[in-house]
Amino acid sequence: MSENKAYRELTPYLERIMALQTAQILFEWDSETLAPVEAAPYTARAVGILSESYYRTVTDEKVKELIRVCREEGGLTEAEDAVIRELSEEAKQLDCVPAEEYREFAELTAESAVIWAKARKENDFDAFAPTLEKVLDYQKRFASYRAKDGQKLYDVILDSYEKGFNMENLDRFFEKLKETLVPFIRKLENSGTEIEDGFLTGDYSRQKQEEAARFLAEYVGFDFSKGVLGESAHPFTTNLHNHDVRITTAYSDHVDDSLFSVIHECGHALYELGIPDELTQTLAGQGASMGMHESQSRFYENIIGRSRAFWEPVYPRLQKIFPQQLGGISLDRFVHAVNKVQPGLIRTQADELTYSLHILIRYEIEKMLIEDNLPVNELPQVWADKYEEYLGVRPEKASEGVLQDIHWSQGSFGYFPSYALGNAFGAQIYFHMKKQMDIDGLLREGKLAAITDYLREHIHRYGKLKTSRQLLKEVTGEDFNPEYYTDYLIDKYSRLYGI
Ligand code: ZN
């Protein structure tokens, strides 16, 4: 029990906040996995009421009063102090939005995911555009309520995902990626090296893919007594607390999509499973930020999961699951194939090298939508032009262009940059870890636990006690430095392509 009397009085409110949050998260998981199509508008009403109740609890005058007294009284533990900081920030964020608008927005996004999914399926951007415009208007309005002295709206939005990162430093980061990677990708394309990956596509049964997915999840350390593996159109991870972390994958005829999305989601899950008991089910009991989360998932998926050393001990097992498709394919051919660079249209299918250019495009477009008021109906055109310019490919259909991602339908503007930052954080952490442990050696011996233990010790166990920037500094001894990421990519792909 807390030493601080006001904190003890605050506890029932904190528990209520957590319960309401958990219920909403569970509805999100359900609507993405098992809920029937027609449920959405009805469920949206229940979600709207839960979210209004959450809003009222966080912004309750009594809660504000107790936060103030808690701070005056002092004597809080580090975890309590972090909970008070998160609660007070959340209260400030919500307080500037009228309750009615907050509820309307929750209802709108619960429904808009379904409208988006239908529009994508029918390849009909016009069917989604009016909803997208509404969602965007809400987000701009909310940002304007939150903006402090002349702060730009997109900066307000970015800060809610990644503290300490705004347009100024993201412009610099993405400029560096553009300058380095666009010409490098052209160079690879002109290198004359052809990588054969046709065998990754074909008649891979859903059932066998699920067997492989479960095997890989367990192999990287996902604990099935504290988690489940489901199926959804877009793979994602849902975290209720450190004893219930759920991941999904999607099965297609490209076997590598499901294999690597499972490893990716396991990276997220290991982070949440590594949150200590004293932090879980508190406002400080999740990963530090979206970017730090992506650093973990991408570290497992790409840096580790696509390395030869990772597959050395487990490739024979994969061949056993798919004897007809992979039985005659050597380990080297497999590893080359899963690292093939192919500028394409779909972000979630992008290779590791071109991935961040998909994010660069979304970052530039979000800036245009929010800062330059780009009309929503011009999106398909702007999208196609940018793909042509940076990746040399042009979408013919909206479903493989601007309609491919769920994020904007949920109002998640400002989320995409976290993916690219995560890649860069991961490479910086990797560079540092390699100085302390023989990562390839551990992978060859199948000792993934040693790698996860390191991350748990230096990152996971802190939850939100520290920001991503602080964690990065403490783990690597320096501030964010994107050079590690571009160097890592150029080194890896120069070797793979023999240039
Ligand atoms: Zn992810």
Short mmCIF file of C-alpha atoms and ligand atoms in Angstrom, two decimals:
data_model
loop_
_atom_site.label_atom_id
_atom_site.label_comp_id
_atom_site.label_asym_id
_atom_site.label_seq_id
_atom_site.Cartn_x
_atom_site.Cartn_y
_atom_site.Cartn_z
CA MET A 1 0.00 0.00 0.00
CA SER A 2 1.19 3.49 -0.79
CA GLU A 3 2.84 5.65 1.86
CA ASN A 4 1.04 8.57 0.31
CA LYS A 5 -2.51 9.07 1.64
CA ALA A 6 -3.81 10.92 -1.43
CA TYR A 7 -2.44 8.15 -3.66
CA ARG A 8 -4.35 5.59 -1.62
CA GLU A 9 -7.51 7.65 -2.12
CA LEU A 10 -6.79 7.83 -5.82
CA THR A 11 -6.42 4.06 -6.17
CA PRO A 12 -10.12 3.20 -6.79
CA TYR A 13 -10.18 5.81 -9.60
CA LEU A 14 -7.01 4.36 -11.11
CA GLU A 15 -8.51 0.88 -11.01
CA ARG A 16 -11.66 2.11 -12.71
CA ILE A 17 -9.60 3.80 -15.42
CA MET A 18 -7.68 0.58 -16.05
CA ALA A 19 -10.86 -1.52 -16.18
CA LEU A 20 -12.50 0.82 -18.69
CA GLN A 21 -9.34 0.89 -20.79
CA THR A 22 -9.10 -2.90 -20.74
CA ALA A 23 -12.74 -3.30 -21.82
CA GLN A 24 -12.22 -0.95 -24.77
CA ILE A 25 -9.06 -2.75 -25.85
CA LEU A 26 -10.87 -6.07 -25.71
CA PHE A 27 -13.64 -4.70 -27.96
CA GLU A 28 -10.98 -3.52 -30.42
CA TRP A 29 -9.42 -6.98 -30.48
CA ASP A 30 -12.83 -8.55 -30.97
CA SER A 31 -13.90 -6.27 -33.81
CA GLU A 32 -10.66 -7.03 -35.67
CA THR A 33 -10.81 -10.78 -35.19
CA LEU A 34 -14.14 -12.47 -34.51
CA ALA A 35 -16.99 -9.94 -34.49
CA PRO A 36 -19.54 -10.33 -37.31
CA VAL A 37 -19.69 -7.53 -39.93
CA GLU A 38 -23.07 -6.22 -38.91
CA ALA A 39 -22.07 -5.78 -35.26
CA ALA A 40 -20.13 -2.56 -35.78
CA PRO A 41 -22.75 0.22 -35.45
CA TYR A 42 -24.36 -1.50 -32.43
CA THR A 43 -21.10 -2.28 -30.68
CA ALA A 44 -20.00 1.29 -31.40
CA ARG A 45 -22.71 2.51 -29.00
CA ALA A 46 -21.34 0.39 -26.16
CA VAL A 47 -17.79 1.51 -26.96
CA GLY A 48 -18.98 5.13 -26.99
CA ILE A 49 -20.42 4.78 -23.49
CA LEU A 50 -17.28 3.08 -22.15
CA SER A 51 -15.10 5.79 -23.60
CA GLU A 52 -17.29 8.54 -22.19
CA SER A 53 -17.11 6.91 -18.79
CA TYR A 54 -13.31 6.74 -19.13
CA TYR A 55 -13.24 10.40 -20.05
CA ARG A 56 -15.37 11.39 -17.06
CA THR A 57 -13.23 9.43 -14.61
CA VAL A 58 -9.92 10.82 -15.86
CA THR A 59 -11.19 14.40 -15.89
CA ASP A 60 -13.13 14.15 -12.58
CA GLU A 61 -12.48 17.21 -10.37
CA LYS A 62 -11.77 14.92 -7.42
CA VAL A 63 -9.06 13.15 -9.44
CA LYS A 64 -7.41 16.46 -10.30
CA GLU A 65 -7.51 17.50 -6.67
CA LEU A 66 -5.93 14.20 -5.57
CA ILE A 67 -3.15 14.52 -8.17
CA ARG A 68 -2.30 17.93 -6.73
CA VAL A 69 -2.32 16.68 -3.12
CA CYS A 70 -0.28 13.58 -4.06
CA ARG A 71 2.47 15.80 -5.40
CA GLU A 72 2.41 18.12 -2.38
CA GLU A 73 2.49 15.22 0.05
CA GLY A 74 5.47 13.60 -1.70
CA GLY A 75 6.99 10.26 -0.74
CA LEU A 76 5.80 8.54 -3.95
CA THR A 77 7.67 5.53 -5.29
CA GLU A 78 9.20 5.75 -8.76
CA ALA A 79 6.28 3.75 -10.20
CA GLU A 80 3.65 5.85 -8.41
CA ASP A 81 5.33 8.99 -9.59
CA ALA A 82 5.17 7.73 -13.19
CA VAL A 83 1.49 6.81 -12.80
CA ILE A 84 0.69 10.32 -11.52
CA ARG A 85 2.64 11.86 -14.41
CA GLU A 86 0.77 9.73 -17.00
CA LEU A 87 -2.59 10.40 -15.36
CA SER A 88 -2.03 14.12 -15.19
CA GLU A 89 -0.93 14.23 -18.85
CA GLU A 90 -3.93 12.19 -19.92
CA ALA A 91 -6.25 14.47 -17.92
CA LYS A 92 -4.72 17.55 -19.56
CA GLN A 93 -5.10 16.01 -23.02
CA LEU A 94 -8.73 15.06 -22.44
CA ASP A 95 -9.70 18.16 -20.55
CA CYS A 96 -9.34 20.38 -23.56
CA VAL A 97 -11.74 18.19 -25.59
CA PRO A 98 -15.49 18.55 -24.79
CA ALA A 99 -16.98 15.26 -23.50
CA GLU A 100 -19.57 15.16 -26.25
CA GLU A 101 -16.97 15.44 -29.02
CA TYR A 102 -14.78 12.82 -27.39
CA ARG A 103 -17.66 10.35 -27.39
CA GLU A 104 -18.72 11.17 -30.96
CA PHE A 105 -15.16 10.56 -32.10
CA ALA A 106 -14.98 7.16 -30.36
CA GLU A 107 -18.22 6.14 -32.06
CA LEU A 108 -17.05 7.44 -35.41
CA THR A 109 -13.77 5.49 -35.33
CA ALA A 110 -15.51 2.30 -34.18
CA GLU A 111 -17.62 2.50 -37.35
CA SER A 112 -15.06 3.95 -39.73
CA ALA A 113 -12.85 0.86 -39.57
CA VAL A 114 -15.70 -1.10 -41.13
CA ILE A 115 -16.39 1.56 -43.78
CA TRP A 116 -12.68 1.56 -44.64
CA ALA A 117 -12.53 -2.25 -44.85
CA LYS A 118 -15.49 -2.30 -47.24
CA ALA A 119 -14.10 0.53 -49.40
CA ARG A 120 -10.76 -1.25 -49.60
CA LYS A 121 -12.40 -4.50 -50.57
CA GLU A 122 -14.45 -2.78 -53.26
CA ASN A 123 -11.55 -0.56 -54.27
CA ASP A 124 -13.70 2.53 -53.85
CA PHE A 125 -11.92 5.54 -52.35
CA ASP A 126 -14.95 7.81 -52.79
CA ALA A 127 -16.94 5.57 -50.44
CA PHE A 128 -14.37 6.18 -47.70
CA ALA A 129 -13.42 9.82 -48.39
CA PRO A 130 -16.29 11.53 -46.47
CA THR A 131 -15.57 9.42 -43.36
CA LEU A 132 -11.85 10.08 -43.61
CA GLU A 133 -12.55 13.78 -43.88
CA LYS A 134 -14.63 13.66 -40.68
CA VAL A 135 -11.94 11.73 -38.79
CA LEU A 136 -9.27 14.15 -39.98
CA ASP A 137 -11.37 17.17 -38.94
CA TYR A 138 -11.77 15.76 -35.44
CA GLN A 139 -8.07 15.12 -35.10
CA LYS A 140 -7.16 18.60 -36.30
CA ARG A 141 -9.71 20.14 -33.95
CA PHE A 142 -8.46 18.07 -30.99
CA ALA A 143 -4.89 19.07 -31.81
CA SER A 144 -5.90 22.73 -31.93
CA TYR A 145 -7.43 22.40 -28.44
CA ARG A 146 -4.17 20.92 -27.20
CA ALA A 147 -1.72 23.21 -28.98
CA LYS A 148 0.36 25.44 -26.73
CA ASP A 149 1.46 28.94 -27.83
CA GLY A 150 1.49 28.75 -31.57
CA GLN A 151 2.52 25.07 -31.67
CA LYS A 152 1.91 23.52 -35.10
CA LEU A 153 -0.94 21.00 -35.22
CA TYR A 154 1.13 18.16 -36.65
CA ASP A 155 3.74 18.72 -33.92
CA VAL A 156 1.02 18.37 -31.28
CA ILE A 157 -0.08 15.10 -32.88
CA LEU A 158 3.46 13.73 -33.27
CA ASP A 159 4.29 14.45 -29.66
CA SER A 160 1.49 12.21 -28.43
CA TYR A 161 3.21 9.20 -30.04
CA GLU A 162 6.86 10.05 -29.50
CA LYS A 163 7.83 12.58 -26.88
CA GLY A 164 10.62 14.86 -27.98
CA PHE A 165 10.20 14.23 -31.71
CA ASN A 166 8.63 16.96 -33.84
CA MET A 167 8.64 17.98 -37.51
CA GLU A 168 12.02 19.62 -37.14
CA ASN A 169 13.87 16.44 -36.15
CA LEU A 170 11.67 14.15 -38.24
CA ASP A 171 12.30 16.27 -41.35
CA ARG A 172 16.00 15.78 -40.77
CA PHE A 173 15.62 12.04 -40.16
CA PHE A 174 13.49 11.42 -43.25
CA GLU A 175 15.72 13.66 -45.39
CA LYS A 176 18.66 11.46 -44.38
CA LEU A 177 16.72 8.32 -45.37
CA LYS A 178 15.68 9.84 -48.70
CA GLU A 179 19.20 11.02 -49.56
CA THR A 180 20.83 7.71 -48.66
CA LEU A 181 18.29 5.06 -49.58
CA VAL A 182 16.67 6.28 -52.81
CA PRO A 183 19.97 6.24 -54.79
CA PHE A 184 21.15 3.05 -53.03
CA ILE A 185 18.01 1.18 -54.10
CA ARG A 186 18.57 2.31 -57.72
CA LYS A 187 22.12 1.00 -57.44
CA LEU A 188 20.89 -2.41 -56.27
CA GLU A 189 18.37 -2.54 -59.09
CA ASN A 190 21.16 -1.88 -61.57
CA SER A 191 23.57 -4.36 -59.96
CA GLY A 192 22.41 -7.24 -62.13
CA THR A 193 22.05 -9.55 -59.11
CA GLU A 194 18.84 -11.55 -59.38
CA ILE A 195 17.43 -13.19 -56.26
CA GLU A 196 15.00 -16.03 -56.85
CA ASP A 197 12.09 -16.01 -54.40
CA GLY A 198 9.29 -17.65 -56.41
CA PHE A 199 9.24 -20.64 -54.05
CA LEU A 200 7.92 -18.47 -51.19
CA THR A 201 4.62 -18.09 -53.05
CA GLY A 202 2.24 -20.90 -53.82
CA ASP A 203 0.14 -23.57 -52.26
CA TYR A 204 1.07 -23.07 -48.61
CA SER A 205 -1.93 -24.39 -46.68
CA ARG A 206 -3.41 -22.26 -43.96
CA GLN A 207 -3.16 -25.10 -41.49
CA LYS A 208 0.56 -25.67 -42.13
CA GLN A 209 1.23 -21.94 -41.95
CA GLU A 210 -0.47 -21.86 -38.58
CA GLU A 211 1.71 -24.75 -37.43
CA ALA A 212 4.81 -22.82 -38.53
CA ALA A 213 3.52 -19.62 -36.92
CA ARG A 214 2.93 -21.31 -33.57
CA PHE A 215 6.32 -22.99 -33.71
CA LEU A 216 8.13 -19.71 -34.44
CA ALA A 217 6.20 -17.81 -31.77
CA GLU A 218 7.20 -20.36 -29.17
CA TYR A 219 10.77 -20.43 -30.46
CA VAL A 220 11.25 -16.69 -30.01
CA GLY A 221 9.80 -16.91 -26.51
CA PHE A 222 6.07 -16.13 -26.78
CA ASP A 223 4.33 -17.73 -23.80
CA PHE A 224 1.05 -19.36 -24.87
CA SER A 225 -0.13 -19.58 -21.27
CA LYS A 226 -0.16 -15.76 -21.25
CA GLY A 227 -1.13 -15.11 -24.82
CA VAL A 228 -3.05 -16.25 -27.87
CA LEU A 229 -2.43 -16.21 -31.60
CA GLY A 230 -5.43 -15.08 -33.68
CA GLU A 231 -6.10 -14.09 -37.25
CA SER A 232 -6.97 -10.67 -38.71
CA ALA A 233 -6.67 -8.73 -41.97
CA HIS A 234 -3.83 -6.65 -40.50
CA PRO A 235 -1.54 -8.38 -38.00
CA PHE A 236 -1.37 -6.60 -34.64
CA THR A 237 -0.71 -7.07 -30.93
CA THR A 238 -3.21 -6.35 -28.16
CA ASN A 239 -2.08 -5.98 -24.62
CA LEU A 240 -4.48 -6.33 -21.71
CA HIS A 241 -1.80 -6.83 -19.03
CA ASN A 242 1.38 -8.87 -18.60
CA HIS A 243 -0.60 -12.12 -18.33
CA ASP A 244 -2.73 -11.58 -21.44
CA VAL A 245 -0.95 -10.39 -24.57
CA ARG A 246 -2.57 -11.35 -27.88
CA ILE A 247 -1.08 -11.40 -31.34
CA THR A 248 -2.61 -11.96 -34.76
CA THR A 249 -1.32 -12.83 -38.18
CA ALA A 250 -2.79 -13.10 -41.67
CA TYR A 251 -2.37 -16.12 -43.95
CA SER A 252 -1.94 -15.66 -47.69
CA ASP A 253 -0.21 -17.60 -50.44
CA HIS A 254 3.02 -15.73 -49.61
CA VAL A 255 4.35 -17.84 -46.76
CA ASP A 256 6.95 -15.27 -45.70
CA ASP A 257 4.19 -12.74 -44.86
CA SER A 258 2.82 -14.87 -42.04
CA LEU A 259 6.22 -16.15 -40.85
CA PHE A 260 7.70 -12.69 -40.41
CA SER A 261 4.57 -10.97 -39.17
CA VAL A 262 4.43 -13.53 -36.37
CA ILE A 263 8.04 -12.83 -35.40
CA HIS A 264 7.27 -9.10 -35.59
CA GLU A 265 4.21 -9.31 -33.33
CA CYS A 266 6.15 -11.53 -30.93
CA GLY A 267 8.66 -8.68 -30.59
CA HIS A 268 5.80 -6.45 -29.43
CA ALA A 269 4.43 -9.19 -27.20
CA LEU A 270 7.77 -9.93 -25.50
CA TYR A 271 7.98 -6.25 -24.60
CA GLU A 272 4.57 -6.32 -22.91
CA LEU A 273 5.15 -9.72 -21.29
CA GLY A 274 8.35 -8.26 -19.85
CA ILE A 275 6.55 -5.50 -17.95
CA PRO A 276 6.98 -6.28 -14.24
CA ASP A 277 4.00 -7.13 -12.01
CA GLU A 278 4.30 -3.91 -10.03
CA LEU A 279 3.74 -1.85 -13.18
CA THR A 280 1.22 -3.90 -15.14
CA GLN A 281 -2.39 -2.68 -14.99
CA THR A 282 -1.21 0.81 -14.17
CA LEU A 283 -0.94 3.79 -16.49
CA ALA A 284 2.85 3.29 -16.56
CA GLY A 285 2.60 -0.42 -17.38
CA GLN A 286 3.01 -0.41 -21.17
CA GLY A 287 5.91 0.05 -23.56
CA ALA A 288 7.64 3.44 -23.42
CA SER A 289 6.33 4.67 -26.79
CA MET A 290 5.13 3.50 -30.20
CA GLY A 291 8.62 3.97 -31.60
CA MET A 292 10.30 1.95 -28.85
CA HIS A 293 7.66 -0.73 -29.40
CA GLU A 294 8.44 -0.87 -33.09
CA SER A 295 12.15 -1.01 -32.32
CA GLN A 296 11.51 -4.27 -30.49
CA SER A 297 9.20 -5.84 -33.10
CA ARG A 298 11.49 -4.86 -35.97
CA PHE A 299 14.58 -5.99 -34.13
CA TYR A 300 13.08 -9.48 -33.88
CA GLU A 301 11.52 -9.50 -37.33
CA ASN A 302 14.37 -8.06 -39.39
CA ILE A 303 17.67 -7.75 -37.61
CA ILE A 304 17.38 -11.16 -35.97
CA GLY A 305 14.59 -12.94 -37.86
CA ARG A 306 15.96 -12.37 -41.35
CA SER A 307 19.55 -13.28 -40.45
CA ARG A 308 21.20 -16.50 -41.55
CA ALA A 309 22.24 -17.25 -37.96
CA PHE A 310 18.60 -17.23 -36.80
CA TRP A 311 17.53 -19.80 -39.38
CA GLU A 312 20.52 -22.14 -39.06
CA PRO A 313 19.03 -24.19 -36.22
CA VAL A 314 15.36 -23.92 -37.25
CA TYR A 315 15.28 -24.02 -41.04
CA PRO A 316 15.21 -27.86 -41.08
CA ARG A 317 12.07 -27.69 -38.97
CA LEU A 318 10.45 -25.33 -41.47
CA GLN A 319 11.43 -27.68 -44.29
CA LYS A 320 9.72 -30.50 -42.42
CA ILE A 321 6.49 -28.49 -42.21
CA PHE A 322 6.67 -27.63 -45.94
CA PRO A 323 8.56 -30.56 -47.50
CA GLN A 324 7.24 -30.06 -51.03
CA GLN A 325 7.81 -26.32 -51.15
CA LEU A 326 11.09 -25.96 -49.22
CA GLY A 327 12.57 -29.48 -49.11
CA GLY A 328 14.84 -28.77 -52.07
CA ILE A 329 15.68 -25.17 -51.19
CA SER A 330 19.00 -24.60 -49.42
CA LEU A 331 19.31 -22.39 -46.34
CA ASP A 332 21.26 -19.81 -48.33
CA ARG A 333 18.63 -19.57 -51.03
CA PHE A 334 15.93 -19.22 -48.37
CA VAL A 335 17.79 -16.47 -46.50
CA HIS A 336 18.48 -14.57 -49.73
CA ALA A 337 14.84 -14.88 -50.77
CA VAL A 338 13.45 -13.50 -47.50
CA ASN A 339 15.76 -10.51 -47.88
CA LYS A 340 15.02 -9.79 -51.53
CA VAL A 341 14.69 -6.09 -52.30
CA GLN A 342 11.69 -5.32 -54.42
CA PRO A 343 10.25 -1.81 -54.44
CA GLY A 344 6.50 -2.42 -54.30
CA LEU A 345 3.14 -0.83 -53.54
CA ILE A 346 2.17 -2.44 -50.24
CA ARG A 347 3.81 -1.28 -47.00
CA THR A 348 3.12 -4.45 -45.02
CA GLN A 349 4.76 -6.57 -47.72
CA ALA A 350 7.77 -4.29 -48.13
CA ASP A 351 11.27 -5.62 -47.64
CA GLU A 352 13.41 -4.24 -44.86
CA LEU A 353 15.31 -1.84 -47.14
CA THR A 354 12.41 -0.11 -48.88
CA TYR A 355 10.12 -0.17 -45.84
CA SER A 356 11.04 3.22 -44.43
CA LEU A 357 10.38 4.88 -47.80
CA HIS A 358 6.74 3.78 -47.49
CA ILE A 359 6.76 5.63 -44.16
CA LEU A 360 8.49 8.67 -45.63
CA ILE A 361 5.62 8.95 -48.14
CA ARG A 362 2.98 8.75 -45.40
CA TYR A 363 4.86 11.29 -43.29
CA GLU A 364 4.99 13.78 -46.15
CA ILE A 365 1.29 13.25 -46.93
CA GLU A 366 0.21 13.62 -43.29
CA LYS A 367 2.11 16.89 -43.15
CA MET A 368 0.28 18.06 -46.26
CA LEU A 369 -3.12 17.00 -44.87
CA ILE A 370 -2.63 18.62 -41.49
CA GLU A 371 -0.37 21.60 -42.17
CA ASP A 372 -1.22 22.49 -45.78
CA ASN A 373 -4.90 21.44 -45.80
CA LEU A 374 -4.50 19.12 -48.76
CA PRO A 375 -8.09 18.20 -49.81
CA VAL A 376 -8.88 14.56 -49.06
CA ASN A 377 -10.11 13.91 -52.62
CA GLU A 378 -6.61 14.65 -53.98
CA LEU A 379 -5.06 11.89 -51.87
CA PRO A 380 -5.05 9.08 -54.46
CA GLN A 381 -3.20 11.27 -56.96
CA VAL A 382 -0.61 12.62 -54.49
CA TRP A 383 -0.08 9.10 -53.17
CA ALA A 384 0.53 7.65 -56.61
CA ASP A 385 2.93 10.46 -57.59
CA LYS A 386 5.07 9.96 -54.51
CA TYR A 387 5.27 6.19 -55.00
CA GLU A 388 6.42 6.76 -58.52
CA GLU A 389 9.03 9.29 -57.45
CA TYR A 390 10.59 7.38 -54.53
CA LEU A 391 9.95 3.74 -55.32
CA GLY A 392 9.47 3.75 -59.09
CA VAL A 393 6.05 2.05 -58.89
CA ARG A 394 2.59 3.49 -59.40
CA PRO A 395 -0.65 2.05 -57.96
CA GLU A 396 -3.46 1.47 -60.43
CA LYS A 397 -6.07 0.91 -57.75
CA ALA A 398 -6.83 2.72 -54.48
CA SER A 399 -6.86 -0.61 -52.64
CA GLU A 400 -3.15 -1.02 -53.36
CA GLY A 401 -2.58 2.71 -52.81
CA VAL A 402 -4.13 5.07 -50.34
CA LEU A 403 -6.69 2.57 -48.98
CA GLN A 404 -4.18 -0.06 -47.90
CA ASP A 405 -3.69 0.98 -44.25
CA ILE A 406 -6.25 1.03 -41.43
CA HIS A 407 -4.47 3.80 -39.45
CA TRP A 408 -6.12 6.93 -40.82
CA SER A 409 -9.59 5.43 -40.46
CA GLN A 410 -8.83 5.18 -36.74
CA GLY A 411 -7.63 8.76 -36.55
CA SER A 412 -4.06 7.55 -36.05
CA PHE A 413 -2.33 10.38 -37.86
CA GLY A 414 1.22 10.77 -36.59
CA TYR A 415 1.54 7.04 -35.90
CA PHE A 416 3.43 6.07 -39.08
CA PRO A 417 6.71 7.88 -38.26
CA SER A 418 7.02 5.56 -35.23
CA TYR A 419 7.63 2.63 -37.58
CA ALA A 420 10.63 4.30 -39.19
CA LEU A 421 11.91 5.59 -35.86
CA GLY A 422 11.55 2.07 -34.51
CA ASN A 423 13.75 0.72 -37.30
CA ALA A 424 16.36 3.33 -36.47
CA PHE A 425 16.17 2.81 -32.69
CA GLY A 426 16.54 -0.95 -33.26
CA ALA A 427 19.67 -0.53 -35.40
CA GLN A 428 21.23 1.79 -32.82
CA ILE A 429 20.50 -0.70 -30.00
CA TYR A 430 21.81 -3.58 -32.13
CA PHE A 431 25.09 -1.79 -32.81
CA HIS A 432 25.58 -1.38 -29.10
CA MET A 433 24.49 -4.91 -28.14
CA LYS A 434 26.96 -6.45 -30.58
CA LYS A 435 29.79 -4.89 -28.59
CA GLN A 436 28.59 -6.76 -25.52
CA MET A 437 27.46 -10.13 -26.81
CA ASP A 438 28.00 -12.48 -29.73
CA ILE A 439 24.48 -12.19 -31.16
CA ASP A 440 25.08 -14.43 -34.18
CA GLY A 441 26.70 -17.07 -31.97
CA LEU A 442 23.71 -17.07 -29.63
CA LEU A 443 21.30 -17.34 -32.56
CA ARG A 444 23.20 -20.27 -34.04
CA GLU A 445 22.86 -22.09 -30.74
CA GLY A 446 19.17 -21.20 -30.50
CA LYS A 447 19.76 -19.16 -27.34
CA LEU A 448 17.25 -16.41 -27.99
CA ALA A 449 16.49 -16.08 -24.30
CA ALA A 450 19.88 -14.43 -23.71
CA ILE A 451 19.00 -11.73 -26.24
CA THR A 452 15.50 -11.22 -24.81
CA ASP A 453 16.93 -11.08 -21.28
CA TYR A 454 19.20 -8.23 -22.33
CA LEU A 455 16.27 -6.27 -23.79
CA ARG A 456 14.12 -7.04 -20.77
CA GLU A 457 16.82 -5.85 -18.40
CA HIS A 458 17.59 -2.62 -20.30
CA ILE A 459 14.23 -1.71 -21.86
CA HIS A 460 11.15 -3.83 -21.14
CA ARG A 461 11.18 -3.74 -17.37
CA TYR A 462 10.97 0.05 -17.27
CA GLY A 463 7.54 0.26 -18.93
CA LYS A 464 6.80 3.95 -19.13
CA LEU A 465 9.13 4.93 -16.28
CA LYS A 466 11.45 6.42 -18.90
CA THR A 467 10.83 7.97 -22.33
CA SER A 468 12.13 6.30 -25.49
CA ARG A 469 14.80 8.94 -25.84
CA GLN A 470 16.01 8.40 -22.26
CA LEU A 471 16.06 4.62 -22.72
CA LEU A 472 18.00 4.94 -25.96
CA LYS A 473 20.54 7.17 -24.27
CA GLU A 474 20.93 4.84 -21.33
CA VAL A 475 21.24 1.68 -23.43
CA THR A 476 23.53 3.06 -26.13
CA GLY A 477 25.25 5.92 -24.34
CA GLU A 478 24.16 8.49 -26.91
CA ASP A 479 21.16 10.41 -28.20
CA PHE A 480 19.14 9.27 -31.23
CA ASN A 481 21.47 8.85 -34.21
CA PRO A 482 19.97 7.62 -37.51
CA GLU A 483 23.41 6.92 -38.98
CA TYR A 484 23.40 3.47 -37.36
CA TYR A 485 20.29 2.58 -39.29
CA THR A 486 21.44 3.74 -42.72
CA ASP A 487 24.90 2.20 -42.14
CA TYR A 488 23.31 -1.09 -41.09
CA LEU A 489 21.10 -1.22 -44.20
CA ILE A 490 23.86 -0.30 -46.62
CA ASP A 491 26.25 -2.80 -45.10
CA LYS A 492 23.71 -5.65 -45.04
CA TYR A 493 22.37 -5.16 -48.56
CA SER A 494 25.76 -4.44 -50.13
CA ARG A 495 26.86 -7.85 -48.90
CA LEU A 496 23.66 -9.62 -49.96
CA TYR A 497 23.82 -8.10 -53.43
CA GLY A 498 27.60 -8.37 -53.75
CA ILE A 499 28.20 -4.69 -54.52
ZN ZN B 1 4.47 -3.37 -35.19
#
